[in-house]
Amino acid sequence: MDDNQIIELYWQRSESAITETSHKYGKLCRHIAMNIVGNYSDAEECENDTYIAAWNAIPPTRPNILSAFLSRIARNIALNRYEYNKAQKRNNEFDLLLSELEECIADKNTVEKTYEDGVVSTIIDEFLAGLSKEKRVVFVRRYWYSDAVKDIAKRMRISESKVKTVLFRTRKELQEYLAQRGIEVG
Amino acid sequence: MTEKELFQEIGTIKEEYIVEAEEYKRSIIHSPIFKRTIATAACFILCVGIYWGVHSVNHYESEDTADIATQSMKSAASEEAVWVEQENMPVTELSKSDDADDTDRIEEKPTAVIQQQTVTEHMQEAVCEPESSQTTENVTISGAPAVESDAIQAADKAVQSGTNNDLCKNKSELKERLTAYPNTLEALRQESVYLILYGTADTGQEKWDKFLQDINSLEPSGIDIVQFVDENTIIITNLYYDGQVFYVTCDNRSDLEADGVEIREDSYKYLNILETEGGTEVFLSQEQKLTIEDLRSEAYDIYTLFQYKKER
């Protein structure tokens, strides 16, 4: 079913909207959640919570790209679930991903917090626009979709060492880019 | 900002980038393996075509000789048949024959022998000519193998002389050596490797300089490069130059899901070293004189080795 038709079902408050969403994007939402929370039962719960959130958001929202809209919700829900579970369970792969992002932060010990909400995401958008398509896809797959390096290498048909090298360089470039635009840490 | 906050900020990027990453699937025709397979197949077809062409030309030239040989054999066979018939005639018939006939019959035997000898000579010529044409073909084809054997002999000499213990074209030995390297920084500093720590050359700079000297002199040489990319990622790469091309072998030990050493069958013609603002970028390619823009684009078959700044 077309995305516009699915959105129309939400607007009509038809329960088949959830069924159709599940058929088309259930696997994607589960995949994103699984990468973050690290276990299947939590990933399923995150998927179901995504449908509830989408049901509550549409209407009044009319997403431009339904897949991106659902993916973003699934990602945020999974991140909250990860925080909730953090005391009991750890997802080694996701912890590794977060530790990689530490490199992008210039200095953790600065006292003043000078960045405003929305500014950083705009800067990151500008940064991504300046990357080549391959580098941008590798970066987004790793730090948005939280894919493992092995999975990215398979999808891109490149070696894992190349993926690691691309990620390493891109993190360095992001660090310099953020520092040049005065992103300080609190 | 914490890493978690940065992760959340990344979550708010434009939807088009999210969709682009979901829909991006590198086509198999752009994969290096596919390109190399096509190139290998094309070279093989070209070689077969050249061999067939040369063989056809030589076969045409030897056709006349073969015809003579065939005709000679036929005439010799018919002569022999006549002689055998005469020999088998009843004695009475023989005795009745004239002396002249006997003489003629006796004389025929040497003629048949001579003819057979002649046939043999012709046959030998026919055999020899293909051999000489084969010699021609061998000379044509052996150009490439001769060059390759020279390079291998040079490499063997260097191994025997012990000048560079990184020279190793034997894959199982190479795999053993790469997997035997330790995992800790202190232990790796004691090894005979070129060590790059978080993008800065740490130890072994003289080994890298020696390797560059060797390849500039077109001498076979090899080096093991160890990169600490981050706390959890070590990449160990062997780079070997046989006097003509570069071979690269990479150890994937840091990847917990990997099966171990990734033996690459690939070879590259050129080693590129580009000075950038961030440092020096080193990569292998099939094309010469690539720029930074070429490196960033997807148009070229490139193997990225590492990026470094000189030792502190």
XYZ file of C-alpha atoms in Angstrom:
498
model
C 0.000 0.000 0.000
C 1.148 3.511 -0.837
C 2.378 5.760 2.059
C -0.283 8.379 1.321
C -2.986 5.730 1.517
C -1.664 4.543 4.890
C -1.605 8.147 6.204
C -5.165 8.562 4.975
C -6.180 5.530 7.059
C -4.718 7.254 10.147
C -6.727 10.375 9.357
C -9.839 8.270 8.993
C -9.013 6.660 12.392
C -9.153 3.239 10.772
C -7.449 0.483 12.747
C -6.160 -1.048 9.529
C -3.673 1.849 9.511
C -1.661 0.027 12.214
C -1.886 -3.281 10.327
C -0.684 -1.737 7.096
C 2.096 0.149 8.895
C 3.213 -3.045 10.556
C 3.294 -4.917 7.241
C 5.301 -2.241 5.482
C 7.569 -0.779 8.174
C 7.464 -3.235 11.058
C 10.776 -4.821 10.104
C 12.475 -1.417 9.790
C 11.244 -0.224 13.200
C 12.266 -3.491 14.833
C 15.689 -3.328 13.245
C 16.331 0.200 14.530
C 15.072 -0.669 18.015
C 17.052 -3.905 18.106
C 20.299 -2.082 17.302
C 19.794 0.142 20.355
C 18.176 -2.031 23.015
C 19.939 -5.257 22.029
C 17.224 -7.810 22.749
C 14.229 -9.004 20.815
C 11.517 -8.614 23.473
C 12.383 -4.972 24.159
C 12.643 -4.320 20.420
C 9.112 -5.702 19.931
C 7.771 -3.503 22.701
C 9.455 -0.490 21.124
C 7.856 -1.390 17.810
C 4.397 -1.536 19.379
C 5.019 1.757 21.201
C 5.973 3.265 17.854
C 2.589 2.391 16.389
C 0.834 3.927 19.401
C 2.915 7.089 19.081
C 2.190 7.284 15.356
C -1.537 6.788 16.014
C -1.470 9.649 18.515
C 0.572 11.915 16.253
C -1.413 11.419 13.025
C -3.534 13.561 12.851
C -2.759 16.457 13.187
C 0.645 15.646 11.700
C 0.812 14.641 8.048
C 4.350 13.288 7.564
C 6.132 13.973 4.294
C 8.043 10.697 4.388
C 6.313 8.051 6.492
C 9.326 5.727 6.764
C 11.550 8.487 8.159
C 8.786 9.636 10.517
C 8.288 6.148 11.957
C 12.021 5.480 12.092
C 12.598 8.616 14.114
C 9.870 7.674 16.607
C 11.222 4.135 16.922
C 14.718 5.450 17.507
C 13.670 7.827 20.278
C 11.536 5.215 22.000
C 14.364 2.690 21.816
C 16.793 5.222 23.257
C 14.458 5.866 26.194
C 14.118 2.144 26.724
C 17.890 1.780 26.639
C 18.191 4.410 29.377
C 15.559 2.606 31.441
C 17.327 -0.750 31.112
C 20.818 0.577 31.491
C 21.143 -0.296 35.157
C 20.250 -3.948 34.584
C 21.320 -4.763 31.071
C 24.004 -3.489 28.749
C 24.091 -3.573 24.979
C 27.774 -3.783 24.207
C 27.411 -2.836 20.566
C 25.396 0.310 21.316
C 27.773 1.282 24.153
C 30.607 1.003 21.655
C 28.727 3.289 19.273
C 28.253 5.922 22.017
C 31.924 5.701 22.985
C 32.860 6.399 19.342
C 30.804 9.607 19.443
C 32.807 10.783 22.457
C 35.627 11.523 20.037
C 33.483 14.132 18.297
C 33.205 16.142 21.495
C 36.059 18.617 21.780
C 36.322 19.098 25.502
C 34.121 17.654 28.188
C 35.416 19.858 30.982
C 34.333 23.313 29.814
C 31.923 24.863 32.294
C 29.606 26.983 30.180
C 26.908 25.512 27.982
C 26.600 27.753 24.976
C 24.667 25.792 22.379
C 20.958 26.264 21.831
C 18.352 23.675 20.936
C 18.102 23.126 17.184
C 21.443 24.780 16.422
C 23.454 21.585 16.712
C 21.118 19.599 14.469
C 21.318 22.348 11.840
C 25.096 22.267 12.033
C 25.084 18.499 11.697
C 22.819 18.816 8.640
C 25.279 21.248 7.088
C 28.143 18.902 7.918
C 26.387 15.948 6.301
C 25.604 18.003 3.189
C 29.339 18.505 2.682
C 30.145 14.801 2.740
C 30.217 12.480 -0.238
C 27.193 10.240 -0.578
C 29.031 7.116 0.465
C 30.513 8.705 3.589
C 27.182 10.225 4.541
C 25.390 6.899 4.158
C 28.030 5.106 6.247
C 27.766 7.802 8.951
C 23.977 7.771 9.036
C 23.781 3.982 9.021
C 26.153 3.855 11.982
C 24.947 6.759 14.103
C 21.313 7.097 13.122
C 20.310 3.503 12.398
C 22.927 2.160 14.852
C 23.938 -0.594 12.425
C 26.935 -2.762 13.232
C 30.092 -2.217 11.173
C 29.746 -5.680 9.693
C 26.200 -4.950 8.483
C 27.226 -1.644 6.962
C 30.090 -3.348 5.093
C 27.680 -5.944 3.698
C 25.116 -3.372 2.631
C 27.723 -1.099 1.002
C 29.717 -3.998 -0.506
C 32.950 -2.658 0.941
C 35.407 -4.062 3.447
C 34.914 -3.640 7.177
C 38.289 -1.944 7.494
C 37.168 0.655 4.977
C 33.984 1.266 6.997
C 36.034 1.745 10.155
C 38.425 4.096 8.410
C 35.570 6.153 6.926
C 33.872 6.409 10.328
C 37.122 7.376 12.041
C 37.811 10.169 9.566
C 34.235 11.417 9.563
C 34.199 11.636 13.353
C 37.408 13.663 13.231
C 35.918 15.963 10.629
C 32.717 16.365 12.688
C 34.746 17.177 15.760
C 36.602 19.937 13.884
C 33.364 21.169 12.310
C 31.603 21.453 15.687
C 34.633 23.110 17.286
C 34.874 25.690 14.478
C 31.242 26.651 15.064
C 31.731 27.161 18.742
C 29.989 24.129 20.129
C 31.010 24.078 23.760
C 30.289 21.433 26.327
C 28.620 21.778 29.670
C 27.480 18.026 25.438
C 27.598 14.332 26.180
C 27.827 11.601 23.614
C 24.210 10.704 24.332
C 23.073 14.227 23.615
C 25.059 14.211 20.399
C 23.401 10.913 19.484
C 20.001 12.520 20.100
C 20.950 15.553 18.020
C 21.989 13.273 15.177
C 18.509 11.803 15.451
C 17.016 15.120 14.270
C 18.829 15.262 10.902
C 16.885 15.830 7.683
C 14.552 13.082 6.580
C 16.125 12.935 3.129
C 19.392 11.678 4.672
C 17.511 9.015 6.608
C 15.743 7.825 3.474
C 18.941 8.026 1.408
C 20.746 5.733 3.851
C 17.841 3.284 3.882
C 17.528 3.108 0.106
C 21.261 3.131 -0.671
C 22.476 -0.198 -1.921
C 25.700 -0.184 -3.775
C 25.183 -1.850 -7.109
C 27.144 -5.021 -7.641
C 28.548 -3.567 -10.845
C 30.291 -0.895 -8.799
C 31.850 -3.356 -6.401
C 35.613 -3.770 -6.800
C 35.253 -7.553 -6.854
C 32.830 -7.416 -9.790
C 35.041 -5.009 -11.719
C 38.104 -7.186 -11.152
C 36.201 -10.293 -12.235
C 35.153 -8.606 -15.471
C 38.713 -7.348 -16.061
C 40.158 -10.833 -15.473
C 37.606 -12.414 -17.813
C 38.351 -9.799 -20.499
C 42.121 -10.440 -20.224
C 41.538 -14.187 -20.451
C 39.363 -13.820 -23.556
C 41.962 -11.532 -25.139
C 44.762 -14.030 -24.483
C 42.697 -16.885 -25.892
C 41.866 -14.769 -28.948
C 45.530 -13.930 -29.588
C 46.549 -17.573 -29.156
C 43.814 -18.734 -31.514
C 44.743 -16.093 -34.079
C 48.427 -16.981 -34.102
C 47.630 -20.688 -34.189
C 45.288 -20.200 -37.155
C 47.918 -18.303 -39.155
C 50.558 -20.985 -38.554
C 48.140 -23.794 -39.322
C 47.316 -22.202 -42.705
C 50.978 -21.982 -43.615
C 51.608 -25.623 -42.787
C 48.630 -26.948 -44.765
C 50.618 -27.368 -48.023
C 53.270 -29.432 -46.287
C 50.601 -31.610 -44.729
C 49.039 -32.205 -48.164
C 52.367 -33.366 -49.580
C 52.840 -35.683 -46.640
C 49.353 -37.136 -47.076
C 49.827 -37.706 -50.786
C 53.204 -39.329 -50.211
C 51.732 -41.645 -47.634
C 48.942 -42.648 -50.012
C 51.293 -43.345 -52.887
C 53.601 -45.312 -50.604
C 50.669 -47.369 -49.366
C 49.548 -48.190 -52.917
C 53.119 -49.155 -53.925
C 53.389 -51.436 -50.964
C 50.103 -53.074 -51.837
C 51.381 -53.802 -55.388
C 54.612 -55.285 -54.078
C 52.806 -57.493 -51.566
C 50.529 -58.813 -54.282
C 53.475 -59.768 -56.400
C 55.199 -61.498 -53.540
C 52.189 -63.602 -52.790
C 51.846 -64.882 -56.355
C 52.099 -68.733 -56.693
C 55.584 -70.073 -57.384
C 54.570 -71.518 -60.683
C 53.522 -68.145 -61.860
C 56.692 -66.648 -60.629
C 58.879 -69.216 -62.366
C 57.046 -68.587 -65.537
C 57.811 -64.955 -65.354
C 60.603 -63.441 -67.339
C 63.928 -62.623 -65.829
C 63.261 -59.111 -66.700
C 60.070 -59.301 -64.703
C 61.940 -60.746 -61.729
C 64.512 -58.027 -61.986
C 61.805 -55.466 -62.195
C 60.022 -57.013 -59.245
C 63.200 -57.050 -57.174
C 63.956 -53.533 -58.162
C 60.532 -52.441 -57.059
C 61.313 -53.319 -53.458
C 64.031 -50.712 -53.073
C 61.782 -48.186 -54.785
C 59.041 -48.871 -52.300
C 61.585 -48.514 -49.470
C 62.906 -45.316 -50.860
C 59.439 -44.004 -51.214
C 58.703 -44.921 -47.654
C 61.795 -43.125 -46.564
C 60.750 -40.159 -48.542
C 57.356 -40.265 -46.905
C 59.018 -40.426 -43.539
C 61.092 -37.371 -44.341
C 58.020 -35.522 -45.472
C 56.258 -36.598 -42.315
C 59.173 -35.441 -40.245
C 59.083 -32.102 -41.996
C 55.383 -31.880 -41.349
C 55.997 -32.684 -37.711
C 58.893 -30.272 -37.489
C 57.019 -27.343 -38.952
C 54.304 -27.408 -36.318
C 57.049 -27.617 -33.726
C 58.722 -24.548 -35.164
C 55.371 -22.778 -35.202
C 54.905 -23.812 -31.599
C 58.281 -22.284 -30.875
C 57.028 -19.086 -32.431
C 53.912 -19.255 -30.299
C 55.963 -19.895 -27.165
C 58.076 -16.832 -27.810
C 54.991 -14.726 -28.235
C 53.347 -15.903 -25.052
C 56.422 -16.146 -22.921
C 56.951 -12.399 -22.838
C 54.725 -11.960 -19.814
C 55.768 -15.134 -17.934
C 59.446 -14.223 -18.389
C 58.858 -10.861 -16.729
C 56.860 -12.453 -13.920
C 59.512 -15.084 -13.230
C 62.161 -12.334 -13.037
C 60.161 -10.531 -10.407
C 59.606 -13.720 -8.420
C 63.307 -14.567 -8.659
C 64.160 -11.113 -7.369
C 61.740 -11.556 -4.500
C 63.161 -14.982 -3.676
C 66.669 -13.528 -3.710
C 65.662 -10.844 -1.262
C 64.051 -13.415 1.029
C 67.134 -15.594 0.942
C 69.435 -12.645 1.599
C 67.318 -11.812 4.653
C 67.315 -8.089 3.867
C 63.600 -7.712 4.578
C 61.744 -10.292 6.661
C 58.359 -8.781 5.740
C 58.573 -10.139 2.206
C 56.094 -12.981 2.193
C 54.002 -14.064 -0.741
C 53.069 -17.328 0.983
C 49.529 -16.691 2.227
C 49.479 -19.184 5.090
C 52.767 -17.840 6.486
C 51.492 -14.301 6.161
C 48.249 -15.129 7.930
C 50.177 -16.810 10.733
C 52.434 -13.815 11.192
C 49.604 -11.271 11.252
C 47.505 -13.224 13.751
C 50.541 -13.741 15.994
C 50.900 -10.003 16.678
C 49.891 -8.988 20.242
C 46.902 -6.770 21.067
C 48.468 -4.302 23.483
C 50.165 -1.038 22.640
C 53.275 -1.694 24.742
C 53.851 -5.095 23.150
C 53.246 -3.773 19.627
C 55.822 -1.038 20.147
C 58.414 -3.801 20.564
C 57.451 -5.421 17.254
C 58.982 -4.656 13.884
C 55.952 -2.743 12.579
C 54.947 0.744 11.538
C 52.623 1.825 14.353
C 50.016 4.568 13.919
C 48.285 5.649 17.111
C 44.984 7.503 16.629
C 46.173 9.031 13.374
C 49.702 9.922 14.444
C 52.800 7.919 13.575
C 54.139 6.379 16.787
C 57.015 3.973 16.102
C 58.599 2.471 13.008
C 58.730 5.632 10.874
C 62.145 4.506 9.606
C 60.562 1.278 8.328
C 57.993 3.233 6.350
C 60.692 5.509 4.910
C 62.780 2.441 3.929
C 59.714 0.855 2.287
C 59.114 4.024 0.234
C 62.788 4.075 -0.797
C 62.574 0.475 -1.965
C 59.459 0.953 -4.057
C 60.890 4.099 -5.631
C 63.817 1.924 -6.711
C 61.315 -0.699 -7.977
C 62.722 -3.206 -5.503
C 60.458 -5.812 -3.898
C 59.623 -4.827 -0.345
C 57.008 -5.284 2.346
C 55.850 -3.751 5.596
C 53.394 -4.531 8.399
C 51.295 -1.530 9.462
C 49.362 -1.446 12.749
C 46.721 1.228 13.288
C 45.025 1.987 16.577
C 41.838 3.503 15.216
C 40.155 3.711 18.600
C 40.367 1.919 21.954
C 38.626 -1.148 20.613
C 39.824 -1.203 17.032
C 43.201 -2.359 15.781
C 43.807 -2.803 12.072
C 46.889 -4.785 11.041
C 47.749 -4.537 7.365
C 50.541 -6.148 5.387
C 51.542 -4.250 2.284
C 53.808 -6.061 -0.175
C 55.352 -4.754 -3.396
C 56.773 -7.350 -5.803
C 58.512 -4.883 -8.101
C 55.404 -4.305 -10.196
C 52.214 -4.295 -8.137
C 51.084 -3.924 -4.526
C 49.355 -6.696 -2.583
C 47.405 -5.922 0.575
C 46.368 -8.277 3.391
C 44.316 -7.096 6.365
C 43.697 -8.569 9.851
C 40.138 -8.029 11.100
C 40.825 -9.196 14.648
C 39.184 -6.157 16.255
C 35.838 -6.996 14.802
C 34.325 -9.525 17.196
C 32.047 -10.883 14.472
C 34.811 -11.346 11.919
C 36.332 -14.669 11.024
C 39.894 -13.433 11.484
C 42.405 -12.458 8.866
C 40.896 -11.177 5.641
C 43.168 -12.368 2.853
C 42.751 -10.069 -0.103
C 43.431 -11.404 -3.567
C 43.564 -7.857 -4.879
C 46.524 -6.058 -6.254
C 46.960 -2.411 -7.065
C 49.330 -0.626 -9.406
C 49.990 2.587 -7.537
C 50.636 3.780 -4.021
C 49.382 7.329 -3.530
C 50.560 9.669 -0.817
C 48.633 12.937 -0.584
C 49.453 15.777 1.778
C 46.287 17.362 3.197
C 45.530 19.879 5.922
C 44.758 17.054 8.312
C 47.936 15.120 7.574
C 49.100 12.600 5.004
C 46.691 10.203 3.312
C 48.003 6.939 1.919
C 45.965 4.793 -0.432
C 46.308 2.283 -3.255
C 44.748 2.681 -6.684
C 44.714 1.331 -10.222
C 45.079 4.837 -11.677
C 47.991 7.216 -11.401
C 48.091 10.752 -10.027
C 44.760 10.885 -8.231
C 43.771 14.057 -6.378
C 41.911 14.602 -3.129
C 38.682 15.072 -5.099
C 39.248 11.730 -6.839
C 39.840 10.135 -3.439
C 36.539 11.500 -2.106
C 34.563 10.504 -5.195
C 33.358 6.995 -5.905
C 34.649 6.882 -9.460
C 37.911 5.082 -8.739
C 38.840 1.713 -7.330
C 40.723 2.819 -4.234
C 41.944 0.954 -1.155
C 42.468 3.307 1.755
C 45.479 2.312 3.834
C 45.707 4.991 6.501
C 46.014 8.646 7.366
C 48.753 9.920 9.636
C 50.691 12.821 10.992
C 54.431 12.420 11.509
C 55.712 11.300 14.898
C 55.445 13.821 17.677
